[in-house]
Amino acid sequence: MLSEKMEAALNKQVNWEMYSAYLYLSMSSYLESKGLAGGAHYMKAQAQEEMIHAMKIFDFVNERGGRAVLEAIEAPPSDWDSPLAVFEHAYEHEQHVTKLINGLMDLALEERDHATQIFLQWFVSEQVEEEASASGVVEQLKLAGDKGLFLVDKELGQRPMPIPIPKGGE
Ligand code: FEO
């Protein structure tokens, strides 16, 4: 059984993950409008991944005797100065999400909630990947400059769409 505090914190994270999906969808739309179909595809895949994260927490809350309660999702920005600014924002956002996940883990440790600690371990590892992917694209874009943008965009278009995680699975 989740404590009320843990339940509320996990519910807040569902909202953050959904906001992340919104943010990346908005970035996808911006990149599409700039003729960068690869980057737009990459961000659509990222948005899908965020919805999977949200569902994973949603299911966990309900499984542990809590109740997932949904709140309004904040509107994301819709404009950026450049494709590079988009990915820099994505990287900053992922660093923020890492802090949120660490905060949830701190709470689970404080409450000696072992099941939630084990559940959150997946997210701790996932955040390492999430930060690395975003900062990797930032580096690529910086190296490529305006002339190489087309090539980076082509590569971003190769990202496979994520497959939903089976309930309770990895
Ligand atoms: Fe759900 Fe990108 O972290």
PDB file of C-alpha atoms and ligand atoms in Angstrom:
ATOM      1  CA  MET A   1       0.000   0.000   0.000  1.00  0.00           C
ATOM      2  CA  LEU A   2       1.321   3.431  -0.915  1.00  0.00           C
ATOM      3  CA  SER A   3       1.403   6.204   1.659  1.00  0.00           C
ATOM      4  CA  GLU A   4      -0.731   9.217   0.786  1.00  0.00           C
ATOM      5  CA  LYS A   5       2.418  11.282   0.322  1.00  0.00           C
ATOM      6  CA  MET A   6       3.998   8.740  -2.043  1.00  0.00           C
ATOM      7  CA  GLU A   7       0.750   8.392  -3.973  1.00  0.00           C
ATOM      8  CA  ALA A   8       0.464  12.161  -4.431  1.00  0.00           C
ATOM      9  CA  ALA A   9       4.105  12.426  -5.520  1.00  0.00           C
ATOM     10  CA  LEU A  10       3.712   9.612  -8.073  1.00  0.00           C
ATOM     11  CA  ASN A  11       0.520  11.189  -9.389  1.00  0.00           C
ATOM     12  CA  LYS A  12       2.400  14.439  -9.868  1.00  0.00           C
ATOM     13  CA  GLN A  13       5.027  12.527 -11.846  1.00  0.00           C
ATOM     14  CA  VAL A  14       2.311  11.108 -14.145  1.00  0.00           C
ATOM     15  CA  ASN A  15       1.444  14.722 -14.915  1.00  0.00           C
ATOM     16  CA  TRP A  16       5.120  15.589 -15.540  1.00  0.00           C
ATOM     17  CA  GLU A  17       5.507  12.660 -17.929  1.00  0.00           C
ATOM     18  CA  MET A  18       2.384  13.730 -19.812  1.00  0.00           C
ATOM     19  CA  TYR A  19       3.717  17.289 -19.914  1.00  0.00           C
ATOM     20  CA  SER A  20       6.964  15.886 -21.326  1.00  0.00           C
ATOM     21  CA  ALA A  21       4.940  14.154 -24.062  1.00  0.00           C
ATOM     22  CA  TYR A  22       3.189  17.468 -24.817  1.00  0.00           C
ATOM     23  CA  LEU A  23       6.501  19.320 -24.872  1.00  0.00           C
ATOM     24  CA  TYR A  24       8.081  16.856 -27.311  1.00  0.00           C
ATOM     25  CA  LEU A  25       5.004  16.826 -29.530  1.00  0.00           C
ATOM     26  CA  SER A  26       5.177  20.605 -29.661  1.00  0.00           C
ATOM     27  CA  MET A  27       8.873  20.379 -30.559  1.00  0.00           C
ATOM     28  CA  SER A  28       7.957  17.847 -33.261  1.00  0.00           C
ATOM     29  CA  SER A  29       5.480  20.273 -34.763  1.00  0.00           C
ATOM     30  CA  TYR A  30       8.028  23.122 -34.692  1.00  0.00           C
ATOM     31  CA  LEU A  31      10.685  20.969 -36.408  1.00  0.00           C
ATOM     32  CA  GLU A  32       8.167  19.823 -39.037  1.00  0.00           C
ATOM     33  CA  SER A  33       7.356  23.473 -39.772  1.00  0.00           C
ATOM     34  CA  LYS A  34      11.076  24.063 -40.411  1.00  0.00           C
ATOM     35  CA  GLY A  35      11.227  21.229 -42.939  1.00  0.00           C
ATOM     36  CA  LEU A  36      13.094  18.891 -40.582  1.00  0.00           C
ATOM     37  CA  ALA A  37      11.068  15.697 -40.968  1.00  0.00           C
ATOM     38  CA  GLY A  38      13.703  13.539 -39.241  1.00  0.00           C
ATOM     39  CA  GLY A  39      13.810  15.704 -36.127  1.00  0.00           C
ATOM     40  CA  ALA A  40      10.002  15.859 -36.128  1.00  0.00           C
ATOM     41  CA  HIS A  41       9.853  12.046 -36.231  1.00  0.00           C
ATOM     42  CA  TYR A  42      12.464  11.785 -33.448  1.00  0.00           C
ATOM     43  CA  MET A  43      10.412  14.046 -31.179  1.00  0.00           C
ATOM     44  CA  LYS A  44       7.194  12.164 -31.969  1.00  0.00           C
ATOM     45  CA  ALA A  45       8.916   8.947 -30.885  1.00  0.00           C
ATOM     46  CA  GLN A  46      10.118  10.732 -27.744  1.00  0.00           C
ATOM     47  CA  ALA A  47       6.565  11.914 -26.987  1.00  0.00           C
ATOM     48  CA  GLN A  48       5.348   8.336 -27.323  1.00  0.00           C
ATOM     49  CA  GLU A  49       8.050   7.178 -24.934  1.00  0.00           C
ATOM     50  CA  GLU A  50       6.921   9.748 -22.369  1.00  0.00           C
ATOM     51  CA  MET A  51       3.345   8.490 -22.560  1.00  0.00           C
ATOM     52  CA  ILE A  52       4.682   4.997 -21.869  1.00  0.00           C
ATOM     53  CA  HIS A  53       6.479   6.383 -18.798  1.00  0.00           C
ATOM     54  CA  ALA A  54       3.242   8.025 -17.631  1.00  0.00           C
ATOM     55  CA  MET A  55       1.287   4.783 -18.077  1.00  0.00           C
ATOM     56  CA  LYS A  56       3.894   2.795 -16.195  1.00  0.00           C
ATOM     57  CA  ILE A  57       3.479   5.053 -13.143  1.00  0.00           C
ATOM     58  CA  PHE A  58      -0.311   5.231 -13.592  1.00  0.00           C
ATOM     59  CA  ASP A  59      -0.527   1.414 -13.480  1.00  0.00           C
ATOM     60  CA  PHE A  60       1.840   1.169 -10.524  1.00  0.00           C
ATOM     61  CA  VAL A  61      -0.212   3.620  -8.424  1.00  0.00           C
ATOM     62  CA  ASN A  62      -3.381   1.646  -9.069  1.00  0.00           C
ATOM     63  CA  GLU A  63      -1.681  -1.713  -8.480  1.00  0.00           C
ATOM     64  CA  ARG A  64      -0.366  -0.594  -5.112  1.00  0.00           C
ATOM     65  CA  GLY A  65      -3.823   0.243  -3.802  1.00  0.00           C
ATOM     66  CA  GLY A  66      -3.678   3.932  -4.652  1.00  0.00           C
ATOM     67  CA  ARG A  67      -5.622   5.840  -7.255  1.00  0.00           C
ATOM     68  CA  ALA A  68      -4.114   7.581 -10.246  1.00  0.00           C
ATOM     69  CA  VAL A  69      -5.761  10.995 -10.383  1.00  0.00           C
ATOM     70  CA  LEU A  70      -5.240  13.086 -13.489  1.00  0.00           C
ATOM     71  CA  GLU A  71      -4.741  16.826 -13.459  1.00  0.00           C
ATOM     72  CA  ALA A  72      -4.587  19.475 -16.169  1.00  0.00           C
ATOM     73  CA  ILE A  73      -1.497  19.332 -18.352  1.00  0.00           C
ATOM     74  CA  GLU A  74       0.258  22.667 -18.760  1.00  0.00           C
ATOM     75  CA  ALA A  75       0.554  23.986 -22.314  1.00  0.00           C
ATOM     76  CA  PRO A  76       4.136  23.675 -23.612  1.00  0.00           C
ATOM     77  CA  PRO A  77       5.941  26.419 -25.540  1.00  0.00           C
ATOM     78  CA  SER A  78       5.442  26.306 -29.294  1.00  0.00           C
ATOM     79  CA  ASP A  79       8.390  28.330 -30.578  1.00  0.00           C
ATOM     80  CA  TRP A  80      12.135  28.089 -30.332  1.00  0.00           C
ATOM     81  CA  ASP A  81      14.960  30.142 -31.828  1.00  0.00           C
ATOM     82  CA  SER A  82      16.483  27.250 -33.795  1.00  0.00           C
ATOM     83  CA  PRO A  83      16.578  23.425 -34.044  1.00  0.00           C
ATOM     84  CA  LEU A  84      19.604  23.544 -31.736  1.00  0.00           C
ATOM     85  CA  ALA A  85      17.576  25.510 -29.156  1.00  0.00           C
ATOM     86  CA  VAL A  86      14.914  22.774 -29.316  1.00  0.00           C
ATOM     87  CA  PHE A  87      17.377  20.036 -28.401  1.00  0.00           C
ATOM     88  CA  GLU A  88      19.089  22.185 -25.771  1.00  0.00           C
ATOM     89  CA  HIS A  89      15.672  22.670 -24.190  1.00  0.00           C
ATOM     90  CA  ALA A  90      15.025  18.908 -24.379  1.00  0.00           C
ATOM     91  CA  TYR A  91      18.334  18.255 -22.618  1.00  0.00           C
ATOM     92  CA  GLU A  92      17.543  20.795 -19.864  1.00  0.00           C
ATOM     93  CA  HIS A  93      14.101  19.269 -19.479  1.00  0.00           C
ATOM     94  CA  GLU A  94      15.517  15.765 -19.066  1.00  0.00           C
ATOM     95  CA  GLN A  95      17.925  17.021 -16.401  1.00  0.00           C
ATOM     96  CA  HIS A  96      14.920  18.449 -14.584  1.00  0.00           C
ATOM     97  CA  VAL A  97      13.034  15.140 -14.870  1.00  0.00           C
ATOM     98  CA  THR A  98      16.079  13.342 -13.437  1.00  0.00           C
ATOM     99  CA  LYS A  99      15.857  15.612 -10.378  1.00  0.00           C
ATOM    100  CA  LEU A 100      12.160  14.776 -10.030  1.00  0.00           C
ATOM    101  CA  ILE A 101      12.848  11.022 -10.237  1.00  0.00           C
ATOM    102  CA  ASN A 102      15.637  11.371  -7.667  1.00  0.00           C
ATOM    103  CA  GLY A 103      13.208  13.244  -5.418  1.00  0.00           C
ATOM    104  CA  LEU A 104      10.715  10.373  -5.702  1.00  0.00           C
ATOM    105  CA  MET A 105      13.466   7.894  -4.869  1.00  0.00           C
ATOM    106  CA  ASP A 106      14.484   9.976  -1.829  1.00  0.00           C
ATOM    107  CA  LEU A 107      10.898   9.858  -0.604  1.00  0.00           C
ATOM    108  CA  ALA A 108      10.629   6.079  -1.172  1.00  0.00           C
ATOM    109  CA  LEU A 109      13.881   5.612   0.798  1.00  0.00           C
ATOM    110  CA  GLU A 110      12.686   7.888   3.583  1.00  0.00           C
ATOM    111  CA  GLU A 111       9.447   5.921   3.835  1.00  0.00           C
ATOM    112  CA  ARG A 112      11.232   2.555   3.557  1.00  0.00           C
ATOM    113  CA  ASP A 113       8.862   1.751   0.713  1.00  0.00           C
ATOM    114  CA  HIS A 114      10.905  -1.034  -0.891  1.00  0.00           C
ATOM    115  CA  ALA A 115       8.465  -1.848  -3.688  1.00  0.00           C
ATOM    116  CA  THR A 116       8.448   1.763  -4.878  1.00  0.00           C
ATOM    117  CA  GLN A 117      12.238   1.906  -4.674  1.00  0.00           C
ATOM    118  CA  ILE A 118      12.517  -1.142  -6.945  1.00  0.00           C
ATOM    119  CA  PHE A 119       9.919   0.316  -9.302  1.00  0.00           C
ATOM    120  CA  LEU A 120      11.776   3.634  -9.490  1.00  0.00           C
ATOM    121  CA  GLN A 121      15.117   1.993 -10.264  1.00  0.00           C
ATOM    122  CA  TRP A 122      13.927   1.518 -13.841  1.00  0.00           C
ATOM    123  CA  PHE A 123      13.318   5.270 -14.105  1.00  0.00           C
ATOM    124  CA  VAL A 124      16.697   6.120 -12.579  1.00  0.00           C
ATOM    125  CA  SER A 125      18.426   4.069 -15.316  1.00  0.00           C
ATOM    126  CA  GLU A 126      16.083   5.399 -17.981  1.00  0.00           C
ATOM    127  CA  GLN A 127      17.035   8.980 -17.084  1.00  0.00           C
ATOM    128  CA  VAL A 128      20.698   8.218 -17.739  1.00  0.00           C
ATOM    129  CA  GLU A 129      19.696   7.246 -21.298  1.00  0.00           C
ATOM    130  CA  GLU A 130      17.272  10.142 -21.686  1.00  0.00           C
ATOM    131  CA  GLU A 131      19.917  12.719 -20.786  1.00  0.00           C
ATOM    132  CA  ALA A 132      22.561  11.030 -22.932  1.00  0.00           C
ATOM    133  CA  SER A 133      20.288  10.938 -26.026  1.00  0.00           C
ATOM    134  CA  ALA A 134      19.318  14.601 -25.770  1.00  0.00           C
ATOM    135  CA  SER A 135      22.837  15.851 -25.088  1.00  0.00           C
ATOM    136  CA  GLY A 136      24.144  13.601 -27.896  1.00  0.00           C
ATOM    137  CA  VAL A 137      21.882  15.338 -30.418  1.00  0.00           C
ATOM    138  CA  VAL A 138      22.938  18.755 -29.062  1.00  0.00           C
ATOM    139  CA  GLU A 139      26.586  17.828 -29.660  1.00  0.00           C
ATOM    140  CA  GLN A 140      25.844  16.494 -33.151  1.00  0.00           C
ATOM    141  CA  LEU A 141      23.996  19.669 -34.121  1.00  0.00           C
ATOM    142  CA  LYS A 142      26.789  21.880 -32.816  1.00  0.00           C
ATOM    143  CA  LEU A 143      29.384  19.929 -34.793  1.00  0.00           C
ATOM    144  CA  ALA A 144      27.270  19.846 -37.947  1.00  0.00           C
ATOM    145  CA  GLY A 145      26.448  23.572 -38.038  1.00  0.00           C
ATOM    146  CA  ASP A 146      23.976  24.856 -40.635  1.00  0.00           C
ATOM    147  CA  LYS A 147      25.605  22.933 -43.482  1.00  0.00           C
ATOM    148  CA  GLY A 148      25.382  19.551 -41.763  1.00  0.00           C
ATOM    149  CA  LEU A 149      21.851  20.016 -40.406  1.00  0.00           C
ATOM    150  CA  PHE A 150      20.343  18.011 -43.259  1.00  0.00           C
ATOM    151  CA  LEU A 151      22.530  14.982 -42.444  1.00  0.00           C
ATOM    152  CA  VAL A 152      21.750  15.070 -38.718  1.00  0.00           C
ATOM    153  CA  ASP A 153      18.056  15.371 -39.560  1.00  0.00           C
ATOM    154  CA  LYS A 154      18.285  12.310 -41.781  1.00  0.00           C
ATOM    155  CA  GLU A 155      19.851  10.335 -38.950  1.00  0.00           C
ATOM    156  CA  LEU A 156      17.224  11.472 -36.439  1.00  0.00           C
ATOM    157  CA  GLY A 157      14.593  10.127 -38.814  1.00  0.00           C
ATOM    158  CA  GLN A 158      15.979   6.595 -38.299  1.00  0.00           C
ATOM    159  CA  ARG A 159      14.877   6.404 -34.663  1.00  0.00           C
ATOM    160  CA  PRO A 160      12.540   3.447 -34.140  1.00  0.00           C
ATOM    161  CA  MET A 161       9.151   4.130 -32.573  1.00  0.00           C
ATOM    162  CA  PRO A 162       9.056   2.828 -28.980  1.00  0.00           C
ATOM    163  CA  ILE A 163       7.143  -0.333 -28.167  1.00  0.00           C
ATOM    164  CA  PRO A 164       4.814  -0.109 -25.156  1.00  0.00           C
ATOM    165  CA  ILE A 165       6.183  -1.879 -22.069  1.00  0.00           C
ATOM    166  CA  PRO A 166       4.053  -4.849 -21.025  1.00  0.00           C
ATOM    167  CA  LYS A 167       2.361  -4.344 -17.663  1.00  0.00           C
ATOM    168  CA  GLY A 168       4.786  -5.161 -14.870  1.00  0.00           C
ATOM    169  CA  GLY A 169       7.604  -5.863 -17.344  1.00  0.00           C
ATOM    170  CA  GLU A 170      10.819  -4.091 -18.220  1.00  0.00           C
TER     171      GLU A 170
HETATM  172 FE1  FEO B   1      10.061  10.381 -18.929  1.00  0.00          FE
HETATM  173 FE2  FEO B   1      12.122  11.770 -20.751  1.00  0.00          FE
HETATM  174  O1  FEO B   1      11.659  11.151 -19.095  1.00  0.00           O
END
